[in-house]
Tab-separated table of C-alpha atoms and ligand atoms in Angstrom:
chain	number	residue	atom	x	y	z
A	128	UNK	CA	-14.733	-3.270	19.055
A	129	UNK	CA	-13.451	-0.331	17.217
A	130	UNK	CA	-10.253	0.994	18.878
A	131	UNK	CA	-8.990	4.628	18.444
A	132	UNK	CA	-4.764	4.959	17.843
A	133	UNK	CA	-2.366	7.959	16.485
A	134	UNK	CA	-1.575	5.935	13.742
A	135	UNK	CA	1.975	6.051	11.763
A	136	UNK	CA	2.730	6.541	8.387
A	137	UNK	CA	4.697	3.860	7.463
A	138	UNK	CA	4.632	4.643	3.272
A	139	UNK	CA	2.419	6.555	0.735
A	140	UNK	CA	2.136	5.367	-2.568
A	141	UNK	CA	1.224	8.167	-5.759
A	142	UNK	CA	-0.446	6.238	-7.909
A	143	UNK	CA	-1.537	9.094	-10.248
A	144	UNK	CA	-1.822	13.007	-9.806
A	145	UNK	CA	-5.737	12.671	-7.419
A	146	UNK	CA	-4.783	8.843	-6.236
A	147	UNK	CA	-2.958	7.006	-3.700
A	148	UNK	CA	-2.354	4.368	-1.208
A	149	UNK	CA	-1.424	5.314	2.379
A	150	UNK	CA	-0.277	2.498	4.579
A	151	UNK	CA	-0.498	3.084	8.720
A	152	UNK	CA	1.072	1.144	11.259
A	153	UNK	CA	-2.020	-0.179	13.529
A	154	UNK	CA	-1.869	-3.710	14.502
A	155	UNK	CA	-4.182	-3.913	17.272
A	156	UNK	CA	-7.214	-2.352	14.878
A	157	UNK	CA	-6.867	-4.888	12.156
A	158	UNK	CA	-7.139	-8.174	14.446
A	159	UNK	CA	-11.245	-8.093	13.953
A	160	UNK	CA	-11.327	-5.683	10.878
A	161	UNK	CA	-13.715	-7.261	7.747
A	162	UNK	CA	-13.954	-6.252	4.138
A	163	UNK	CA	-16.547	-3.866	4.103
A	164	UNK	CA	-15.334	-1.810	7.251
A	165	UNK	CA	-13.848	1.438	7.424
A	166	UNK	CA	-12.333	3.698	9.596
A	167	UNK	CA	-12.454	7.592	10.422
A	168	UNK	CA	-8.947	9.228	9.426
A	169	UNK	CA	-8.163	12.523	10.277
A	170	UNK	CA	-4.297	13.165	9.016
A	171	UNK	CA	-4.325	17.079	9.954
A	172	UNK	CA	-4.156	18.229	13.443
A	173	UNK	CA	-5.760	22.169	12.502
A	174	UNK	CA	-9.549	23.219	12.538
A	175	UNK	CA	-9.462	22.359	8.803
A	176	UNK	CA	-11.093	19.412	8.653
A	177	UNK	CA	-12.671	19.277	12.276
A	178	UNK	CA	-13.713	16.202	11.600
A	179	UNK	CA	-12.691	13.095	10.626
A	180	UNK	CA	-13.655	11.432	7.273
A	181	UNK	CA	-14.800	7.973	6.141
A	182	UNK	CA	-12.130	5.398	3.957
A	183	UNK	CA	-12.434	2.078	3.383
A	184	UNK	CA	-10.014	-0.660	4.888
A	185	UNK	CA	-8.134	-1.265	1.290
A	186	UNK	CA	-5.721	-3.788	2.541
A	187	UNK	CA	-4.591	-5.614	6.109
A	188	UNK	CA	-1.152	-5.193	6.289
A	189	UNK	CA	0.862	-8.303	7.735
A	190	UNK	CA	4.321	-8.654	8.598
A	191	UNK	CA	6.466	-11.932	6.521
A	192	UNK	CA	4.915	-14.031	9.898
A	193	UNK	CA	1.542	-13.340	8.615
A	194	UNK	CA	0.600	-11.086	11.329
A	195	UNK	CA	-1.387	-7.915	10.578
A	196	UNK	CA	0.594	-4.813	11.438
A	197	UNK	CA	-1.808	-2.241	9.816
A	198	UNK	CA	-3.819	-1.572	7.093
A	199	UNK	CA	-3.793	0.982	3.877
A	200	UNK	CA	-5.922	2.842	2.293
A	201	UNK	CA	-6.770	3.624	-1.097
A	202	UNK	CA	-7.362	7.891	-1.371
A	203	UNK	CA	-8.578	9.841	-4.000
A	204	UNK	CA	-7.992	14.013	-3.410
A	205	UNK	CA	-11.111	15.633	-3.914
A	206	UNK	CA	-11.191	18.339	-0.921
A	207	UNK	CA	-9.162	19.118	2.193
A	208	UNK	CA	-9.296	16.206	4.373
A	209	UNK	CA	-8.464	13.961	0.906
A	210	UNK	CA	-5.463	16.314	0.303
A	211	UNK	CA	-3.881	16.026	3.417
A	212	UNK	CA	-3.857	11.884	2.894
A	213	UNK	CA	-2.797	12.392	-0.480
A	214	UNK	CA	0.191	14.206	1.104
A	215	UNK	CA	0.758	12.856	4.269
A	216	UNK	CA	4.669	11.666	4.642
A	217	UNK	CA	6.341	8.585	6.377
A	218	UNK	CA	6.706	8.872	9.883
A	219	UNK	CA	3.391	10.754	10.594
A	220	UNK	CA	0.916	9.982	12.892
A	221	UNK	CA	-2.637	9.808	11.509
A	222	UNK	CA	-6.037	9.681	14.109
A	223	UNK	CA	-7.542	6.611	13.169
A	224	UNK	CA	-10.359	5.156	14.356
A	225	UNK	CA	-11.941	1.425	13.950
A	226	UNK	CA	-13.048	-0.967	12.158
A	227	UNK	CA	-16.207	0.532	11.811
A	228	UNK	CA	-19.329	-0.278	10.155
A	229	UNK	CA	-21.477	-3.867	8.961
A	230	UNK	CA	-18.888	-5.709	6.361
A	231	UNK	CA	-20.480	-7.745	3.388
A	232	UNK	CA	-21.292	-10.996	3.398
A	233	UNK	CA	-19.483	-13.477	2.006
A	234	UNK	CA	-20.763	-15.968	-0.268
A	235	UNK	CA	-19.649	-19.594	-0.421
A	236	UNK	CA	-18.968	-22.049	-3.693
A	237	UNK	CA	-20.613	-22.595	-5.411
A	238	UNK	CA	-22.320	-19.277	-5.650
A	239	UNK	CA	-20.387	-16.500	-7.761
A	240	UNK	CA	-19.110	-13.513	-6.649
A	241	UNK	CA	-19.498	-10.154	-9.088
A	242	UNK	CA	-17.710	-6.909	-7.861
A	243	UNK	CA	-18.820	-4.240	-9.250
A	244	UNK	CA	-16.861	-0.844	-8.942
A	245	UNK	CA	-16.595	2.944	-9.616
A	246	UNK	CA	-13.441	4.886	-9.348
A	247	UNK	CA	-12.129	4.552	-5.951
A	248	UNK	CA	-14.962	2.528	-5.183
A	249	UNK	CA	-12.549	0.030	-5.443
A	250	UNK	CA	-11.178	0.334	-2.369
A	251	UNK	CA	-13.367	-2.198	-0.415
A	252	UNK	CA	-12.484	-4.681	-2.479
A	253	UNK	CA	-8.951	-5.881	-2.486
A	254	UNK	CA	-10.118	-7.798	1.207
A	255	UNK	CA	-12.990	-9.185	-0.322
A	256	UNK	CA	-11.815	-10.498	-3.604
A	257	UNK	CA	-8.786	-12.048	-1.093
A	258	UNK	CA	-11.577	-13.078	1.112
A	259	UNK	CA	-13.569	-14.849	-1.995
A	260	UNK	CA	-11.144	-16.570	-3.443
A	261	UNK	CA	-9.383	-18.027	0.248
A	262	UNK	CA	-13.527	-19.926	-0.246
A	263	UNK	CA	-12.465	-21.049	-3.909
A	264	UNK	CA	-15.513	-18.478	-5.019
A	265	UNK	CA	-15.458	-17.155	-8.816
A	266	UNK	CA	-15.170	-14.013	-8.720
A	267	UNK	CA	-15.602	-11.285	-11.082
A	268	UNK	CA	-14.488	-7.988	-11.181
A	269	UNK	CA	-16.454	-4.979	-13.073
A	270	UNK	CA	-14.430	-2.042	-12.994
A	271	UNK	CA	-14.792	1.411	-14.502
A	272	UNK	CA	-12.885	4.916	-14.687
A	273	UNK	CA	-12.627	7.445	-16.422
A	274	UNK	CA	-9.679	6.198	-18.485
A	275	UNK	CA	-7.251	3.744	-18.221
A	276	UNK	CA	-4.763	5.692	-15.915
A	277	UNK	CA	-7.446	5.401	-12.867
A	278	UNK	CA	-7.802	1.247	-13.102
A	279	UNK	CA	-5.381	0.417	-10.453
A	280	UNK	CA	-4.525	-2.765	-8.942
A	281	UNK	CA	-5.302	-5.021	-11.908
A	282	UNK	CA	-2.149	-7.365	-11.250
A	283	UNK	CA	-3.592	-7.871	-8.121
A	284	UNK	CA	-6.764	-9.215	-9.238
A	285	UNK	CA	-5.468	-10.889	-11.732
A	286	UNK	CA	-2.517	-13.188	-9.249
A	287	UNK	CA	-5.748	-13.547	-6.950
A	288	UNK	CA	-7.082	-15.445	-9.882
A	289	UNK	CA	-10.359	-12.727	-10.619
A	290	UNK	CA	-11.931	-12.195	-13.920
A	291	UNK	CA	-11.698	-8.646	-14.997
A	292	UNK	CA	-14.377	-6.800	-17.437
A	293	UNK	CA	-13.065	-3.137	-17.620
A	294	UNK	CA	-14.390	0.363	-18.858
A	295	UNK	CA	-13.549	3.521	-19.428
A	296	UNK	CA	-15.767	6.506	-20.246
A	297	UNK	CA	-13.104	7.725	-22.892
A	298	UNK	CA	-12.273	4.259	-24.222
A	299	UNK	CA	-8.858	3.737	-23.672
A	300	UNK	CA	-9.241	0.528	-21.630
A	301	UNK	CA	-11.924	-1.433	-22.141
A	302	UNK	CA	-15.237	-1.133	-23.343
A	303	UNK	CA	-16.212	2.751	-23.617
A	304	UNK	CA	-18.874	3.611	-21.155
A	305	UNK	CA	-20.445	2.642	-18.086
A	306	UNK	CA	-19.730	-0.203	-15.813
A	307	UNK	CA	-23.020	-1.216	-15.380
A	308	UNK	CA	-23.470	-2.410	-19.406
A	309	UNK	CA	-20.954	-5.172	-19.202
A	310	UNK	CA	-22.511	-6.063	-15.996
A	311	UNK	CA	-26.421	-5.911	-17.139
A	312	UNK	CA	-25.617	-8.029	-20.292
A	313	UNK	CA	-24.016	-10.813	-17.952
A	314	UNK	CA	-26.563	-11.020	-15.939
A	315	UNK	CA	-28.808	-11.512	-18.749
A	316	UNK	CA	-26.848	-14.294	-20.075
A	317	UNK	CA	-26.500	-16.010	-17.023
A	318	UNK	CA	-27.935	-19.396	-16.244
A	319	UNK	CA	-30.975	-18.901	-13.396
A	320	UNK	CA	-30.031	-21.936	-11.832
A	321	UNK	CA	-26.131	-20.570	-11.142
A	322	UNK	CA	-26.284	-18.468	-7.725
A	323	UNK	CA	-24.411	-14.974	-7.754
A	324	UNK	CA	-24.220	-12.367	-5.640
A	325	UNK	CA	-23.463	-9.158	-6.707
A	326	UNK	CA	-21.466	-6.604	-4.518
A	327	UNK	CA	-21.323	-2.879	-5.324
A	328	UNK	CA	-19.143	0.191	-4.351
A	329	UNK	CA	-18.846	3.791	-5.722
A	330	UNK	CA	-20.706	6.907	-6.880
A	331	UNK	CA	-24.041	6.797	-6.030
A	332	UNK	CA	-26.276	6.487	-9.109
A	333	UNK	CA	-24.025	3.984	-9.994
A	334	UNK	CA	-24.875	2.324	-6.953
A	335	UNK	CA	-28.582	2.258	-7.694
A	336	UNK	CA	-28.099	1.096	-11.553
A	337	UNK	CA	-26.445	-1.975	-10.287
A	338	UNK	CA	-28.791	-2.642	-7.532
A	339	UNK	CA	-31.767	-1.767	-10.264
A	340	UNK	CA	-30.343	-4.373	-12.493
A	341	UNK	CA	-29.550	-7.058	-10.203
A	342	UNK	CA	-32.882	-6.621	-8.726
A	343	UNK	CA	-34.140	-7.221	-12.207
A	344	UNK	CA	-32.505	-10.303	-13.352
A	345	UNK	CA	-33.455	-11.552	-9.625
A	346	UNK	CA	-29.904	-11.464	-8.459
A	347	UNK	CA	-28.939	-10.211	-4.391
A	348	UNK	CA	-27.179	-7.232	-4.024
A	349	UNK	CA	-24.988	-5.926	-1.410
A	350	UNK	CA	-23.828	-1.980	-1.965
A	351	UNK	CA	-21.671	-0.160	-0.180
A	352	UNK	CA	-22.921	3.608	0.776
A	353	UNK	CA	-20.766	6.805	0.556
A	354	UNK	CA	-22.473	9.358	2.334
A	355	UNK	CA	-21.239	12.079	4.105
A	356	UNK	CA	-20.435	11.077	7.905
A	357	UNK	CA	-19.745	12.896	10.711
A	358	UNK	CA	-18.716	10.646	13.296
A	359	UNK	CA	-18.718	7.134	12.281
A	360	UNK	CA	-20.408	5.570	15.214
A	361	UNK	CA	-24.554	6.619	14.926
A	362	UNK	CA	-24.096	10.149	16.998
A	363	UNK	CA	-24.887	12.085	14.755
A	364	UNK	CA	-27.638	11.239	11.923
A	365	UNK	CA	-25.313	12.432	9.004
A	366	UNK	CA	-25.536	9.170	6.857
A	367	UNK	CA	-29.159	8.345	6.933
A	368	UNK	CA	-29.986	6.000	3.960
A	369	UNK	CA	-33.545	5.756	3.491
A	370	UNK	CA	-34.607	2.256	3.470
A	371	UNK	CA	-38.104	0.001	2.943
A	372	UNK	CA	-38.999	-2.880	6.015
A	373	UNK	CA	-40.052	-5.923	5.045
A	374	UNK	CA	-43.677	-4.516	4.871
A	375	UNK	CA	-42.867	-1.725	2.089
A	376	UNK	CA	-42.466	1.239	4.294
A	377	UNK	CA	-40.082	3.995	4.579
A	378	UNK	CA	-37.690	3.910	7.516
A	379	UNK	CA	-33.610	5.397	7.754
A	380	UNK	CA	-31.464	4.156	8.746
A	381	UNK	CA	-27.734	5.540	9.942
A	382	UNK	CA	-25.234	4.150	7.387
A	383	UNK	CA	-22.398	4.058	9.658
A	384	UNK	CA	-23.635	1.287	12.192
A	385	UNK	CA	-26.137	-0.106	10.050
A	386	UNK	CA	-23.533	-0.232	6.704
A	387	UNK	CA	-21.909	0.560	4.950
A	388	UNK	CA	-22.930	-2.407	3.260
A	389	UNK	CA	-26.692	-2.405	2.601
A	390	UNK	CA	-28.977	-4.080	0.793
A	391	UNK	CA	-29.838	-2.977	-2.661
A	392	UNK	CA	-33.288	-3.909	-3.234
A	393	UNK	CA	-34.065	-2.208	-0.051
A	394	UNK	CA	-32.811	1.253	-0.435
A	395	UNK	CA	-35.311	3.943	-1.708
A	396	UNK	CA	-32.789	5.650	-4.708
A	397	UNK	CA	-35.310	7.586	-6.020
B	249	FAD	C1	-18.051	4.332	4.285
B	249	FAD	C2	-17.246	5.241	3.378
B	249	FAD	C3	-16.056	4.788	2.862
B	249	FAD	C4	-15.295	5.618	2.041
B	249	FAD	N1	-14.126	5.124	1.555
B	249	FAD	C5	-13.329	5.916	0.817
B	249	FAD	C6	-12.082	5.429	0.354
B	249	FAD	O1	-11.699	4.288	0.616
B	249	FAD	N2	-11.306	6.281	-0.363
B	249	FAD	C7	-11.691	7.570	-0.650
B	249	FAD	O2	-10.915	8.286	-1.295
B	249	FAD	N3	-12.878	8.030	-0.248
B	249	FAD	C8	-13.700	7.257	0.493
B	249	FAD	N4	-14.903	7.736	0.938
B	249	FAD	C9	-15.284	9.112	0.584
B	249	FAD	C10	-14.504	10.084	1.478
B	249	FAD	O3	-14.901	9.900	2.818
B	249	FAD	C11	-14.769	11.517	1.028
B	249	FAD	O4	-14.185	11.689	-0.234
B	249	FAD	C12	-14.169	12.480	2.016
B	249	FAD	O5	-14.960	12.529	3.174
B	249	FAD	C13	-14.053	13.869	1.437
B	249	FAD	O6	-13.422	14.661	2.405
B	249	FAD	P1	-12.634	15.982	2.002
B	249	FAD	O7	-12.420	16.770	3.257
B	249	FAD	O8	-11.445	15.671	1.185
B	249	FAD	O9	-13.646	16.709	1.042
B	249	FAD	P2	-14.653	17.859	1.435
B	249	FAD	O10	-13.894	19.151	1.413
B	249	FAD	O11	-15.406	17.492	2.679
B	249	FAD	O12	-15.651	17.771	0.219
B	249	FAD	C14	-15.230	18.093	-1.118
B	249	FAD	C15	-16.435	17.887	-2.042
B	249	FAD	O13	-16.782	16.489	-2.118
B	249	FAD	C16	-18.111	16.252	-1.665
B	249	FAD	N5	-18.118	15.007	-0.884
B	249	FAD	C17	-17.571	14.824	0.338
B	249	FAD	N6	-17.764	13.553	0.741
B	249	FAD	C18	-18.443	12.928	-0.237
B	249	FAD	C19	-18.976	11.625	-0.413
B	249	FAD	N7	-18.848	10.657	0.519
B	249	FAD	N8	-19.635	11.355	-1.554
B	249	FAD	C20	-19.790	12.291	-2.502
B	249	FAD	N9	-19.323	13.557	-2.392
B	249	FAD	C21	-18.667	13.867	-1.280
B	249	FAD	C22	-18.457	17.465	-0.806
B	249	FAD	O14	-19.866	17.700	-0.803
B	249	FAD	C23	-17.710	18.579	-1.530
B	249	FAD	O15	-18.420	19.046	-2.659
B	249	FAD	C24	-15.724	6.935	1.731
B	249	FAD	C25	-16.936	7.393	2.253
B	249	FAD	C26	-17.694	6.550	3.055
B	249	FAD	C27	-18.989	7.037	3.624
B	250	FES	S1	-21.835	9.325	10.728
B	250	FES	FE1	-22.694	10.098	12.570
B	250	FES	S2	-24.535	8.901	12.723
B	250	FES	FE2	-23.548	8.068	10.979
């Protein structure tokens, strides 16, 4: 059950001039929260936002017990509601509401596990990959940006014992270009008798490249949706993802209670 608290501030992290991590004090909404979930932050108390906006849980917070005190998030400023978590200070109370939403699935050995993210797609990602590898699961993590200042958190995949493949559309890190390459030519080379699943988060038409190309090499694919959501909870039809039953037709459905995690091969991206 989602629960709704006036979260603290307990640090915020710059990680670059658009990015950061904001941590809030909230035990009693991380004791069911899965990777894949979110929650609806408001940080301003004004008309401006109204609403409250979408993040993903980046990381449960525990205490040296273990015990989850909270969770962060991992921001990237691109408009008013982003700004004011960019800047939000310790001590701070923040509306938070959640966990919200389907979370992925999570595969067992020995199928593989291949993240694949854009930007701060990222941010779902940290709980799985911690989630994966607590099974023993290879995982793999495809990870593009616009240059090598936006990869963040690559120590942290790497303790958690994840392969990285890394671009960067101006070359600095990486391979130059798209994240999906890297990730097409694996799954070219790879054995059809290995299982992988292949789990995807960021902009959208990178979304639908990686669930094209996983739906090619006959791979599953869970994605992770970012549309534009107005309450979180199915009120108010803001997220509608159009989708194809079993039998080929066209139904939506409301990302927010039926995702954010979808599945690839059944979302109309056209
Ligand atoms: C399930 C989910 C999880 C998300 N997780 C994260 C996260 O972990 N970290 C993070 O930084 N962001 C995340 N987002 C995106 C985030 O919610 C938006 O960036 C945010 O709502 C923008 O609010 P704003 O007030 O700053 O921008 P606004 O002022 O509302 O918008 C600024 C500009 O960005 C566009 N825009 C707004 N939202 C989106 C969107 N979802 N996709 C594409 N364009 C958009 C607007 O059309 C406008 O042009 C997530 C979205 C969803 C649906
Ligand atoms: S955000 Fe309101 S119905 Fe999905």
């Amino acid at each position: 059950m989602p629960i709704d608290v006036a979260a603290h501030v307990v640090a915020n992290r710059a990680l670059s001039t658009d990015y950061n991590v904001l941590s809030l004090a909230a035990p009693g909404l991380t004791a069911t929260a899965a990777p894949g979930q979110f929650v609806m932050i408001k940080a301003g108390h004004g008309h401006d936002p109204l609403l409250r906006r979408p993040f993903s849980i980046f990381e449960v917070l525990r205490d040296e017990r273990g015990t989850p005190t909270g969770i962060s998030i991992l921001n990237k400023r691109i408009g008013v509601s982003t700004g004011l978590v960019y800047d939000a200070r310790p001590g701070q109370r923040v509306d938070c509401l959640g966990p919200l939403g389907r979370p992925f699935t999570i595969v067992e050995p020995p199928s593989e596990a291949w993240l694949v993210a854009g930007g701060v797609g990222l941010a779902p990602f940290a709980e799985l990959a911690t989630a994966l590898r607590g099974r023993a699961v290879a995982t793999v993590l495809f990870y593009g940006a616009r240059s090598g200042a936006e990869l963040f958190y690559l120590d942290f995949f790497r303790a958690l014992g994840v392969e990285l493949v890394l671009t960067t559309e101006d070359g600095s890190v990486g391979e130059r270009g798209r994240i999906v390459a890297p990730l097409d030519r694996r799954l070219a080379a790879q054995p059809a008798a290995s299982a992988v699943m292949v789990y995807a988060c960021g902009p959208e038409g990178m979304l639908a490249a990686t669930a094209k190309a996983a739906a090619r090499h006959g791979r599953p694919c869970q994605v992770s949706v970012e549309r534009l959501m107005g309450c979180g909870l199915g009120g108010c039809y803001s997220c509608v993802v159009p989708m194809r039953t079993d039998d080929g037709r066209l139904h939506h459905v409301r990302s927010c209670i039926a995702g954010p995690v979808l599945a690839g091969d059944q979302i109309f991206w056209d």
